[in-house]
């Protein structure tokens, strides 16, 4: 019996993609990503009511340095194997960077962008998600 209880525990604590969240995937070598980070406040305001989090595409020293300038509350750290798997899964739809994913109230992707995000594009993602378009 104890073995069954232990086996079930990880499933209950399974990591999920953050609900109602705009995830901006960035890397130090991505020039449009730097522009997105400079416009992060405007993008985040346009994406409301979703919160906006920045996600490191890679774990290079340069990308880590780039993210040091972003408030910790605005980052989605890829610090567990489960989060690395979620990042990999979310990036399967990307054709490269820049890339952004908006999630619905269940944490399911409801809109994506393969263009550099601006406030207007963030509003369009929000409208698309609200309309139930995929």
GROMACS .gro file of N, CA, C and O in nm:
model
  536
    1UNK      N    1   0.081  -0.119   0.000
    1UNK     CA    2   0.000   0.000   0.000
    1UNK      C    3   0.086   0.127   0.000
    1UNK      O    4   0.055   0.220  -0.070
    2UNK      N    5   0.191   0.127   0.078
    2UNK     CA    6   0.275   0.246   0.085
    2UNK      C    7   0.338   0.277  -0.051
    2UNK      O    8   0.352   0.392  -0.088
    3UNK      N    9   0.371   0.175  -0.126
    3UNK     CA   10   0.430   0.195  -0.258
    3UNK      C   11   0.331   0.262  -0.352
    3UNK      O   12   0.364   0.353  -0.426
    4UNK      N   13   0.205   0.223  -0.346
    4UNK     CA   14   0.102   0.285  -0.429
    4UNK      C   15   0.084   0.432  -0.394
    4UNK      O   16   0.070   0.517  -0.480
    5UNK      N   17   0.087   0.464  -0.267
    5UNK     CA   18   0.071   0.604  -0.225
    5UNK      C   19   0.188   0.688  -0.274
    5UNK      O   20   0.170   0.800  -0.320
    6UNK      N   21   0.309   0.634  -0.267
    6UNK     CA   22   0.426   0.707  -0.315
    6UNK      C   23   0.421   0.725  -0.466
    6UNK      O   24   0.458   0.830  -0.518
    7UNK      N   25   0.374   0.626  -0.537
    7UNK     CA   26   0.367   0.635  -0.682
    7UNK      C   27   0.266   0.740  -0.726
    7UNK      O   28   0.283   0.805  -0.827
    8UNK      N   29   0.160   0.760  -0.650
    8UNK     CA   30   0.056   0.855  -0.687
    8UNK      C   31   0.094   0.999  -0.652
    8UNK      O   32   0.044   1.092  -0.711
    9UNK      N   33   0.185   1.017  -0.558
    9UNK     CA   34   0.219   1.152  -0.512
    9UNK      C   35   0.272   1.243  -0.623
    9UNK      O   36   0.229   1.356  -0.635
   10UNK      N   37   0.366   1.198  -0.708
   10UNK     CA   38   0.418   1.289  -0.811
   10UNK      C   39   0.311   1.338  -0.907
   10UNK      O   40   0.315   1.450  -0.951
   11UNK      N   41   0.214   1.253  -0.940
   11UNK     CA   42   0.109   1.296  -1.033
   11UNK      C   43   0.029   1.411  -0.975
   11UNK      O   44  -0.008   1.504  -1.044
   12UNK      N   45   0.001   1.407  -0.846
   12UNK     CA   46  -0.076   1.513  -0.782
   12UNK      C   47   0.003   1.643  -0.778
   12UNK      O   48  -0.053   1.751  -0.785
   13UNK      N   49   0.136   1.632  -0.766
   13UNK     CA   50   0.221   1.751  -0.757
   13UNK      C   51   0.280   1.788  -0.893
   13UNK      O   52   0.374   1.864  -0.900
   14UNK      N   53   0.227   1.733  -1.000
   14UNK     CA   54   0.282   1.756  -1.134
   14UNK      C   55   0.280   1.904  -1.170
   14UNK      O   56   0.184   1.975  -1.145
   15UNK      N   57   0.388   1.948  -1.230
   15UNK     CA   58   0.402   2.087  -1.274
   15UNK      C   59   0.312   2.113  -1.394
   15UNK      O   60   0.298   2.029  -1.481
   16UNK      N   61   0.249   2.228  -1.395
   16UNK     CA   62   0.166   2.267  -1.509
   16UNK      C   63   0.209   2.404  -1.559
   16UNK      O   64   0.275   2.480  -1.488
   17UNK      N   65   0.169   2.434  -1.680
   17UNK     CA   66   0.197   2.565  -1.737
   17UNK      C   67   0.112   2.667  -1.662
   17UNK      O   68  -0.004   2.642  -1.633
   18UNK      N   69   0.167   2.785  -1.632
   18UNK     CA   70   0.090   2.884  -1.556
   18UNK      C   71  -0.037   2.926  -1.630
   18UNK      O   72  -0.032   2.956  -1.750
   19UNK      N   73  -0.151   2.928  -1.562
   19UNK     CA   74  -0.276   2.971  -1.626
   19UNK      C   75  -0.281   3.122  -1.644
   19UNK      O   76  -0.217   3.197  -1.570
   20UNK      N   77  -0.360   3.164  -1.742
   20UNK     CA   78  -0.380   3.308  -1.770
   20UNK      C   79  -0.249   3.384  -1.772
   20UNK      O   80  -0.232   3.483  -1.702
   21UNK      N   81  -0.156   3.334  -1.853
   21UNK     CA   82  -0.021   3.390  -1.855
   21UNK      C   83   0.030   3.402  -1.997
   21UNK      O   84   0.013   3.312  -2.079
   22UNK      N   85   0.093   3.515  -2.025
   22UNK     CA   86   0.165   3.535  -2.150
   22UNK      C   87   0.311   3.502  -2.122
   22UNK      O   88   0.374   3.566  -2.037
   23UNK      N   89   0.362   3.400  -2.189
   23UNK     CA   90   0.501   3.357  -2.172
   23UNK      C   91   0.583   3.409  -2.290
   23UNK      O   92   0.554   3.376  -2.405
   24UNK      N   93   0.683   3.490  -2.260
   24UNK     CA   94   0.774   3.542  -2.363
   24UNK      C   95   0.903   3.461  -2.357
   24UNK      O   96   0.975   3.467  -2.258
   25UNK      N   97   0.931   3.386  -2.461
   25UNK     CA   98   1.054   3.308  -2.468
   25UNK      C   99   1.164   3.397  -2.526
   25UNK      O  100   1.146   3.455  -2.633
   26UNK      N  101   1.276   3.406  -2.454
   26UNK     CA  102   1.384   3.496  -2.496
   26UNK      C  103   1.519   3.427  -2.487
   26UNK      O  104   1.537   3.332  -2.411
   27UNK      N  105   1.614   3.478  -2.564
   27UNK     CA  106   1.753   3.434  -2.558
   27UNK      C  107   1.842   3.554  -2.589
   27UNK      O  108   1.800   3.647  -2.659
   28UNK      N  109   1.963   3.550  -2.540
   28UNK     CA  110   2.053   3.663  -2.557
   28UNK      C  111   2.086   3.691  -2.703
   28UNK      O  112   2.108   3.806  -2.741
   29UNK      N  113   2.089   3.590  -2.787
   29UNK     CA  114   2.125   3.605  -2.928
   29UNK      C  115   2.008   3.650  -3.015
   29UNK      O  116   2.024   3.673  -3.134
   30UNK      N  117   1.890   3.666  -2.958
   30UNK     CA  118   1.768   3.704  -3.031
   30UNK      C  119   1.748   3.856  -3.021
   30UNK      O  120   1.704   3.907  -2.918
   31UNK      N  121   1.781   3.928  -3.128
   31UNK     CA  122   1.769   4.075  -3.127
   31UNK      C  123   1.627   4.122  -3.099
   31UNK      O  124   1.607   4.212  -3.016
   32UNK      N  125   1.522   4.065  -3.162
   32UNK     CA  126   1.386   4.110  -3.129
   32UNK      C  127   1.349   4.083  -2.983
   32UNK      O  128   1.267   4.155  -2.927
   33UNK      N  129   1.410   3.983  -2.922
   33UNK     CA  130   1.381   3.955  -2.780
   33UNK      C  131   1.427   4.071  -2.692
   33UNK      O  132   1.361   4.106  -2.594
   34UNK      N  133   1.539   4.132  -2.726
   34UNK     CA  134   1.588   4.247  -2.649
   34UNK      C  135   1.488   4.362  -2.658
   34UNK      O  136   1.461   4.430  -2.559
   35UNK      N  137   1.431   4.383  -2.777
   35UNK     CA  138   1.331   4.488  -2.794
   35UNK      C  139   1.207   4.457  -2.710
   35UNK      O  140   1.152   4.544  -2.646
   36UNK      N  141   1.164   4.330  -2.711
   36UNK     CA  142   1.048   4.291  -2.630
   36UNK      C  143   1.073   4.322  -2.483
   36UNK      O  144   0.983   4.374  -2.415
   37UNK      N  145   1.191   4.293  -2.434
   37UNK     CA  146   1.220   4.319  -2.293
   37UNK      C  147   1.221   4.468  -2.262
   37UNK      O  148   1.179   4.508  -2.153
   38UNK      N  149   1.265   4.549  -2.357
   38UNK     CA  150   1.261   4.695  -2.337
   38UNK      C  151   1.116   4.743  -2.330
   38UNK      O  152   1.087   4.843  -2.266
   39UNK      N  153   1.025   4.673  -2.400
   39UNK     CA  154   0.883   4.711  -2.404
   39UNK      C  155   0.797   4.623  -2.312
   39UNK      O  156   0.675   4.619  -2.327
   40UNK      N  157   0.860   4.557  -2.217
   40UNK     CA  158   0.789   4.460  -2.134
   40UNK      C  159   0.671   4.520  -2.059
   40UNK      O  160   0.564   4.459  -2.053
   41UNK      N  161   0.685   4.640  -2.006
   41UNK     CA  162   0.573   4.702  -1.933
   41UNK      C  163   0.452   4.723  -2.024
   41UNK      O  164   0.339   4.693  -1.985
   42UNK      N  165   0.474   4.773  -2.144
   42UNK     CA  166   0.363   4.798  -2.238
   42UNK      C  167   0.301   4.666  -2.284
   42UNK      O  168   0.178   4.655  -2.295
   43UNK      N  169   0.384   4.566  -2.310
   43UNK     CA  170   0.333   4.434  -2.352
   43UNK      C  171   0.249   4.374  -2.239
   43UNK      O  172   0.140   4.323  -2.262
   44UNK      N  173   0.301   4.381  -2.118
   44UNK     CA  174   0.228   4.325  -2.002
   44UNK      C  175   0.095   4.396  -1.981
   44UNK      O  176  -0.007   4.332  -1.952
   45UNK      N  177   0.093   4.528  -1.996
   45UNK     CA  178  -0.032   4.603  -1.979
   45UNK      C  179  -0.134   4.562  -2.086
   45UNK      O  180  -0.253   4.545  -2.057
   46UNK      N  181  -0.088   4.541  -2.208
   46UNK     CA  182  -0.177   4.504  -2.317
   46UNK      C  183  -0.229   4.361  -2.303
   46UNK      O  184  -0.337   4.329  -2.352
   47UNK      N  185  -0.154   4.276  -2.238
   47UNK     CA  186  -0.192   4.135  -2.224
   47UNK      C  187  -0.287   4.111  -2.107
   47UNK      O  188  -0.341   4.001  -2.094
   48UNK      N  189  -0.310   4.212  -2.024
   48UNK     CA  190  -0.400   4.193  -1.910
   48UNK      C  191  -0.538   4.152  -1.955
   48UNK      O  192  -0.581   4.193  -2.061
   49UNK      N  193  -0.606   4.068  -1.882
   49UNK     CA  194  -0.582   4.031  -1.743
   49UNK      C  195  -0.478   3.922  -1.723
   49UNK      O  196  -0.449   3.886  -1.609
   50UNK      N  197  -0.419   3.870  -1.829
   50UNK     CA  198  -0.313   3.770  -1.813
   50UNK      C  199  -0.190   3.837  -1.754
   50UNK      O  200  -0.163   3.955  -1.781
   51UNK      N  201  -0.118   3.763  -1.676
   51UNK     CA  202   0.012   3.814  -1.630
   51UNK      C  203   0.115   3.780  -1.737
   51UNK      O  204   0.090   3.693  -1.822
   52UNK      N  205   0.227   3.847  -1.735
   52UNK     CA  206   0.332   3.825  -1.835
   52UNK      C  207   0.457   3.777  -1.763
   52UNK      O  208   0.503   3.840  -1.668
   53UNK      N  209   0.511   3.665  -1.811
   53UNK     CA  210   0.635   3.610  -1.756
   53UNK      C  211   0.735   3.587  -1.868
   53UNK      O  212   0.699   3.548  -1.979
   54UNK      N  213   0.862   3.611  -1.837
   54UNK     CA  214   0.971   3.591  -1.931
   54UNK      C  215   1.032   3.453  -1.904
   54UNK      O  216   1.054   3.416  -1.789
   55UNK      N  217   1.058   3.379  -2.012
   55UNK     CA  218   1.112   3.244  -2.002
   55UNK      C  219   1.243   3.236  -2.081
   55UNK      O  220   1.246   3.276  -2.198
   56UNK      N  221   1.348   3.188  -2.018
   56UNK     CA  222   1.475   3.169  -2.089
   56UNK      C  223   1.462   3.053  -2.187
   56UNK      O  224   1.425   2.942  -2.148
   57UNK      N  225   1.492   3.080  -2.312
   57UNK     CA  226   1.491   2.976  -2.414
   57UNK      C  227   1.606   2.877  -2.392
   57UNK      O  228   1.591   2.758  -2.414
   58UNK      N  229   1.719   2.931  -2.350
   58UNK     CA  230   1.836   2.847  -2.326
   58UNK      C  231   1.895   2.883  -2.190
   58UNK      O  232   1.852   2.976  -2.125
   59UNK      N  233   1.993   2.806  -2.149
   59UNK     CA  234   2.054   2.828  -2.018
   59UNK      C  235   2.199   2.872  -2.032
   59UNK      O  236   2.287   2.825  -1.961
   60UNK      N  237   2.222   2.965  -2.125
   60UNK     CA  238   2.359   3.014  -2.143
   60UNK      C  239   2.388   3.126  -2.044
   60UNK      O  240   2.297   3.189  -1.990
   61UNK      N  241   2.515   3.150  -2.023
   61UNK     CA  242   2.557   3.258  -1.934
   61UNK      C  243   2.500   3.392  -1.983
   61UNK      O  244   2.454   3.474  -1.904
   62UNK      N  245   2.503   3.414  -2.114
   62UNK     CA  246   2.455   3.541  -2.171
   62UNK      C  247   2.305   3.559  -2.149
   62UNK      O  248   2.260   3.669  -2.116
   63UNK      N  249   2.227   3.454  -2.165
   63UNK     CA  250   2.082   3.466  -2.142
   63UNK      C  251   2.054   3.487  -1.994
   63UNK      O  252   1.967   3.568  -1.958
   64UNK      N  253   2.126   3.417  -1.908
   64UNK     CA  254   2.107   3.439  -1.763
   64UNK      C  255   2.139   3.583  -1.727
   64UNK      O  256   2.067   3.646  -1.649
   65UNK      N  257   2.244   3.639  -1.785
   65UNK     CA  258   2.280   3.779  -1.758
   65UNK      C  259   2.171   3.873  -1.808
   65UNK      O  260   2.136   3.971  -1.742
   66UNK      N  261   2.115   3.842  -1.925
   66UNK     CA  262   2.008   3.923  -1.982
   66UNK      C  263   1.886   3.927  -1.888
   66UNK      O  264   1.824   4.032  -1.870
   67UNK      N  265   1.856   3.814  -1.826
   67UNK     CA  266   1.737   3.806  -1.740
   67UNK      C  267   1.759   3.865  -1.601
   67UNK      O  268   1.663   3.890  -1.529
   68UNK      N  269   1.884   3.890  -1.563
   68UNK     CA  270   1.909   3.951  -1.432
   68UNK      C  271   1.844   4.088  -1.420
   68UNK      O  272   1.814   4.133  -1.311
   69UNK      N  273   1.822   4.154  -1.533
   69UNK     CA  274   1.760   4.287  -1.532
   69UNK      C  275   1.609   4.280  -1.522
   69UNK      O  276   1.543   4.383  -1.514
   70UNK      N  277   1.553   4.161  -1.527
   70UNK     CA  278   1.408   4.142  -1.518
   70UNK      C  279   1.373   4.104  -1.376
   70UNK      O  280   1.433   4.012  -1.318
   71UNK      N  281   1.275   4.172  -1.318
   71UNK     CA  282   1.230   4.143  -1.182
   71UNK      C  283   1.197   3.994  -1.170
   71UNK      O  284   1.135   3.936  -1.260
   72UNK      N  285   1.236   3.934  -1.060
   72UNK     CA  286   1.213   3.790  -1.038
   72UNK      C  287   1.065   3.753  -1.048
   72UNK      O  288   1.032   3.642  -1.091
   73UNK      N  289   0.975   3.845  -1.013
   73UNK     CA  290   0.831   3.818  -1.022
   73UNK      C  291   0.782   3.813  -1.167
   73UNK      O  292   0.669   3.772  -1.192
   74UNK      N  293   0.865   3.856  -1.260
   74UNK     CA  294   0.828   3.855  -1.402
   74UNK      C  295   0.898   3.745  -1.479
   74UNK      O  296   0.891   3.741  -1.601
   75UNK      N  297   0.966   3.655  -1.409
   75UNK     CA  298   1.036   3.545  -1.475
   75UNK      C  299   0.970   3.413  -1.438
   75UNK      O  300   0.923   3.395  -1.326
   76UNK      N  301   0.967   3.321  -1.534
   76UNK     CA  302   0.924   3.184  -1.506
   76UNK      C  303   1.050   3.099  -1.512
   76UNK      O  304   1.097   3.064  -1.620
   77UNK      N  305   1.108   3.072  -1.396
   77UNK     CA  306   1.236   3.001  -1.397
   77UNK      C  307   1.220   2.856  -1.443
   77UNK      O  308   1.126   2.788  -1.407
   78UNK      N  309   1.314   2.814  -1.525
   78UNK     CA  310   1.318   2.676  -1.572
   78UNK      C  311   1.419   2.605  -1.482
   78UNK      O  312   1.534   2.585  -1.518
   79UNK      N  313   1.372   2.572  -1.362
   79UNK     CA  314   1.463   2.524  -1.258
   79UNK      C  315   1.433   2.381  -1.212
   79UNK      O  316   1.490   2.337  -1.113
   80UNK      N  317   1.347   2.311  -1.283
   80UNK     CA  318   1.318   2.172  -1.250
   80UNK      C  319   1.309   2.092  -1.380
   80UNK      O  320   1.282   2.149  -1.486
   81UNK      N  321   1.327   1.962  -1.372
   81UNK     CA  322   1.309   1.880  -1.493
   81UNK      C  323   1.168   1.894  -1.551
   81UNK      O  324   1.152   1.897  -1.673
   82UNK      N  325   1.068   1.906  -1.466
   82UNK     CA  326   0.930   1.920  -1.515
   82UNK      C  327   0.914   2.050  -1.594
   82UNK      O  328   0.848   2.051  -1.699
   83UNK      N  329   0.973   2.158  -1.547
   83UNK     CA  330   0.963   2.285  -1.620
   83UNK      C  331   1.043   2.281  -1.750
   83UNK      O  332   1.003   2.339  -1.850
   84UNK      N  333   1.156   2.212  -1.750
   84UNK     CA  334   1.231   2.196  -1.875
   84UNK      C  335   1.147   2.122  -1.978
   84UNK      O  336   1.145   2.157  -2.095
   85UNK      N  337   1.073   2.021  -1.933
   85UNK     CA  338   0.987   1.945  -2.023
   85UNK      C  339   0.871   2.033  -2.071
   85UNK      O  340   0.833   2.029  -2.189
   86UNK      N  341   0.813   2.114  -1.983
   86UNK     CA  342   0.706   2.205  -2.024
   86UNK      C  343   0.757   2.305  -2.127
   86UNK      O  344   0.690   2.332  -2.226
   87UNK      N  345   0.875   2.360  -2.105
   87UNK     CA  346   0.933   2.455  -2.201
   87UNK      C  347   0.952   2.387  -2.336
   87UNK      O  348   0.915   2.441  -2.439
   88UNK      N  349   1.007   2.266  -2.335
   88UNK     CA  350   1.027   2.192  -2.459
   88UNK      C  351   0.894   2.168  -2.530
   88UNK      O  352   0.881   2.190  -2.650
   89UNK      N  353   0.794   2.130  -2.456
   89UNK     CA  354   0.662   2.105  -2.514
   89UNK      C  355   0.601   2.232  -2.574
   89UNK      O  356   0.548   2.231  -2.684
   90UNK      N  357   0.610   2.342  -2.502
   90UNK     CA  358   0.555   2.468  -2.551
   90UNK      C  359   0.630   2.517  -2.675
   90UNK      O  360   0.570   2.575  -2.765
   91UNK      N  361   0.760   2.492  -2.681
   91UNK     CA  362   0.841   2.540  -2.792
   91UNK      C  363   0.823   2.456  -2.919
   91UNK      O  364   0.870   2.497  -3.025
   92UNK      N  365   0.754   2.345  -2.912
   92UNK     CA  366   0.734   2.261  -3.031
   92UNK      C  367   0.660   2.335  -3.141
   92UNK      O  368   0.676   2.304  -3.258
   93UNK      N  369   0.578   2.431  -3.107
   93UNK     CA  370   0.502   2.507  -3.207
   93UNK      C  371   0.580   2.625  -3.263
   93UNK      O  372   0.536   2.690  -3.357
   94UNK      N  373   0.694   2.655  -3.204
   94UNK     CA  374   0.773   2.771  -3.246
   94UNK      C  375   0.851   2.739  -3.372
   94UNK      O  376   0.894   2.627  -3.394
   95UNK      N  377   0.867   2.841  -3.456
   95UNK     CA  378   0.954   2.828  -3.572
   95UNK      C  379   1.089   2.893  -3.543
   95UNK      O  380   1.175   2.898  -3.629
   96UNK      N  381   1.105   2.943  -3.424
   96UNK     CA  382   1.227   3.010  -3.380
   96UNK      C  383   1.189   3.119  -3.281
   96UNK      O  384   1.078   3.122  -3.230
   97UNK      N  385   1.283   3.206  -3.254
   97UNK     CA  386   1.255   3.319  -3.166
   97UNK      C  387   1.246   3.444  -3.251
   97UNK      O  388   1.309   3.450  -3.356
   98UNK      N  389   1.170   3.541  -3.209
   98UNK     CA  390   1.092   3.547  -3.086
   98UNK      C  391   0.969   3.457  -3.091
   98UNK      O  392   0.918   3.426  -3.198
   99UNK      N  393   0.924   3.420  -2.972
   99UNK     CA  394   0.807   3.333  -2.960
   99UNK      C  395   0.736   3.366  -2.830
   99UNK      O  396   0.799   3.393  -2.728
  100UNK      N  397   0.604   3.365  -2.835
  100UNK     CA  398   0.522   3.391  -2.716
  100UNK      C  399   0.402   3.297  -2.716
  100UNK      O  400   0.350   3.263  -2.822
  101UNK      N  401   0.360   3.258  -2.597
  101UNK     CA  402   0.244   3.171  -2.578
  101UNK      C  403   0.154   3.234  -2.473
  101UNK      O  404   0.201   3.272  -2.366
  102UNK      N  405   0.026   3.244  -2.504
  102UNK     CA  406  -0.073   3.289  -2.407
  102UNK      C  407  -0.151   3.167  -2.362
  102UNK      O  408  -0.196   3.088  -2.447
  103UNK      N  409  -0.165   3.148  -2.231
  103UNK     CA  410  -0.240   3.035  -2.179
  103UNK      C  411  -0.375   3.080  -2.126
  103UNK      O  412  -0.393   3.194  -2.085
  104UNK      N  413  -0.470   2.986  -2.128
  104UNK     CA  414  -0.605   3.015  -2.077
  104UNK      C  415  -0.611   2.984  -1.927
  104UNK      O  416  -0.508   2.958  -1.864
  105UNK      N  417  -0.732   2.985  -1.872
  105UNK     CA  418  -0.749   2.964  -1.728
  105UNK      C  419  -0.708   2.824  -1.682
  105UNK      O  420  -0.687   2.801  -1.564
  106UNK      N  421  -0.694   2.731  -1.775
  106UNK     CA  422  -0.650   2.595  -1.742
  106UNK      C  423  -0.499   2.577  -1.760
  106UNK      O  424  -0.447   2.470  -1.731
  107UNK      N  425  -0.433   2.679  -1.812
  107UNK     CA  426  -0.290   2.668  -1.841
  107UNK      C  427  -0.263   2.608  -1.977
  107UNK      O  428  -0.149   2.578  -2.010
  108UNK      N  429  -0.367   2.595  -2.059
  108UNK     CA  430  -0.351   2.542  -2.194
  108UNK      C  431  -0.319   2.656  -2.292
  108UNK      O  432  -0.381   2.762  -2.283
  109UNK      N  433  -0.227   2.635  -2.384
  109UNK     CA  434  -0.200   2.739  -2.483
  109UNK      C  435  -0.326   2.771  -2.563
  109UNK      O  436  -0.395   2.681  -2.611
  110UNK      N  437  -0.358   2.899  -2.574
  110UNK     CA  438  -0.476   2.940  -2.649
  110UNK      C  439  -0.441   3.036  -2.763
  110UNK      O  440  -0.525   3.061  -2.849
  111UNK      N  441  -0.319   3.089  -2.764
  111UNK     CA  442  -0.274   3.177  -2.872
  111UNK      C  443  -0.121   3.182  -2.868
  111UNK      O  444  -0.061   3.176  -2.761
  112UNK      N  445  -0.061   3.190  -2.987
  112UNK     CA  446   0.085   3.198  -2.996
  112UNK      C  447   0.125   3.305  -3.096
  112UNK      O  448   0.046   3.345  -3.181
  113UNK      N  449   0.249   3.349  -3.084
  113UNK     CA  450   0.304   3.446  -3.178
  113UNK      C  451   0.447   3.408  -3.211
  113UNK      O  452   0.527   3.381  -3.121
  114UNK      N  453   0.477   3.405  -3.340
  114UNK     CA  454   0.614   3.381  -3.386
  114UNK      C  455   0.677   3.510  -3.437
  114UNK      O  456   0.773   3.506  -3.513
  115UNK      N  457   0.620   3.622  -3.398
  115UNK     CA  458   0.675   3.754  -3.434
  115UNK      C  459   0.719   3.824  -3.307
  115UNK      O  460   0.674   3.790  -3.198
  116UNK      N  461   0.803   3.924  -3.322
  116UNK     CA  462   0.837   4.005  -3.208
  116UNK      C  463   0.711   4.066  -3.150
  116UNK      O  464   0.628   4.119  -3.223
  117UNK      N  465   0.693   4.054  -3.020
  117UNK     CA  466   0.570   4.102  -2.958
  117UNK      C  467   0.576   4.253  -2.934
  117UNK      O  468   0.679   4.306  -2.894
  118UNK      N  469   0.465   4.316  -2.960
  118UNK     CA  470   0.443   4.457  -2.929
  118UNK      C  471   0.317   4.461  -2.844
  118UNK      O  472   0.247   4.359  -2.829
  119UNK      N  473   0.283   4.578  -2.793
  119UNK     CA  474   0.160   4.590  -2.716
  119UNK      C  475   0.040   4.553  -2.802
  119UNK      O  476  -0.050   4.480  -2.758
  120UNK      N  477   0.036   4.598  -2.926
  120UNK     CA  478  -0.077   4.567  -3.014
  120UNK      C  479  -0.086   4.417  -3.042
  120UNK      O  480  -0.196   4.360  -3.040
  121UNK      N  481   0.025   4.352  -3.066
  121UNK     CA  482   0.022   4.207  -3.090
  121UNK      C  483  -0.022   4.132  -2.963
  121UNK      O  484  -0.089   4.030  -2.971
  122UNK      N  485   0.017   4.181  -2.847
  122UNK     CA  486  -0.027   4.119  -2.722
  122UNK      C  487  -0.179   4.133  -2.706
  122UNK      O  488  -0.246   4.038  -2.664
  123UNK      N  489  -0.233   4.249  -2.743
  123UNK     CA  490  -0.380   4.268  -2.739
  123UNK      C  491  -0.448   4.170  -2.834
  123UNK      O  492  -0.551   4.112  -2.801
  124UNK      N  493  -0.390   4.152  -2.954
  124UNK     CA  494  -0.448   4.057  -3.050
  124UNK      C  495  -0.446   3.914  -2.997
  124UNK      O  496  -0.542   3.840  -3.015
  125UNK      N  497  -0.339   3.877  -2.932
  125UNK     CA  498  -0.333   3.743  -2.871
  125UNK      C  499  -0.443   3.728  -2.767
  125UNK      O  500  -0.511   3.626  -2.761
  126UNK      N  501  -0.460   3.830  -2.686
  126UNK     CA  502  -0.563   3.826  -2.581
  126UNK      C  503  -0.703   3.814  -2.643
  126UNK      O  504  -0.785   3.736  -2.598
  127UNK      N  505  -0.729   3.891  -2.749
  127UNK     CA  506  -0.860   3.883  -2.816
  127UNK      C  507  -0.880   3.745  -2.878
  127UNK      O  508  -0.989   3.688  -2.871
  128UNK      N  509  -0.777   3.691  -2.939
  128UNK     CA  510  -0.785   3.559  -3.001
  128UNK      C  511  -0.815   3.452  -2.898
  128UNK      O  512  -0.899   3.364  -2.919
  129UNK      N  513  -0.749   3.459  -2.786
  129UNK     CA  514  -0.771   3.362  -2.680
  129UNK      C  515  -0.913   3.375  -2.623
  129UNK      O  516  -0.982   3.276  -2.605
  130UNK      N  517  -0.956   3.498  -2.601
  130UNK     CA  518  -1.091   3.521  -2.547
  130UNK      C  519  -1.199   3.472  -2.643
  130UNK      O  520  -1.305   3.425  -2.600
  131UNK      N  521  -1.173   3.481  -2.773
  131UNK     CA  522  -1.270   3.438  -2.874
  131UNK      C  523  -1.268   3.286  -2.893
  131UNK      O  524  -1.349   3.233  -2.969
  132UNK      N  525  -1.173   3.219  -2.829
  132UNK     CA  526  -1.165   3.075  -2.842
  132UNK      C  527  -1.097   3.027  -2.968
  132UNK      O  528  -1.105   2.911  -3.004
  133UNK      N  529  -1.029   3.118  -3.038
  133UNK     CA  530  -0.955   3.081  -3.159
  133UNK      C  531  -0.825   3.014  -3.116
  133UNK      O  532  -0.770   3.042  -3.011
  134UNK      N  533  -0.776   2.928  -3.198
  134UNK     CA  534  -0.649   2.861  -3.168
  134UNK      C  535  -0.554   2.879  -3.283
  134UNK      O  536  -0.585   2.880  -3.394
   0.00000   0.00000   0.00000
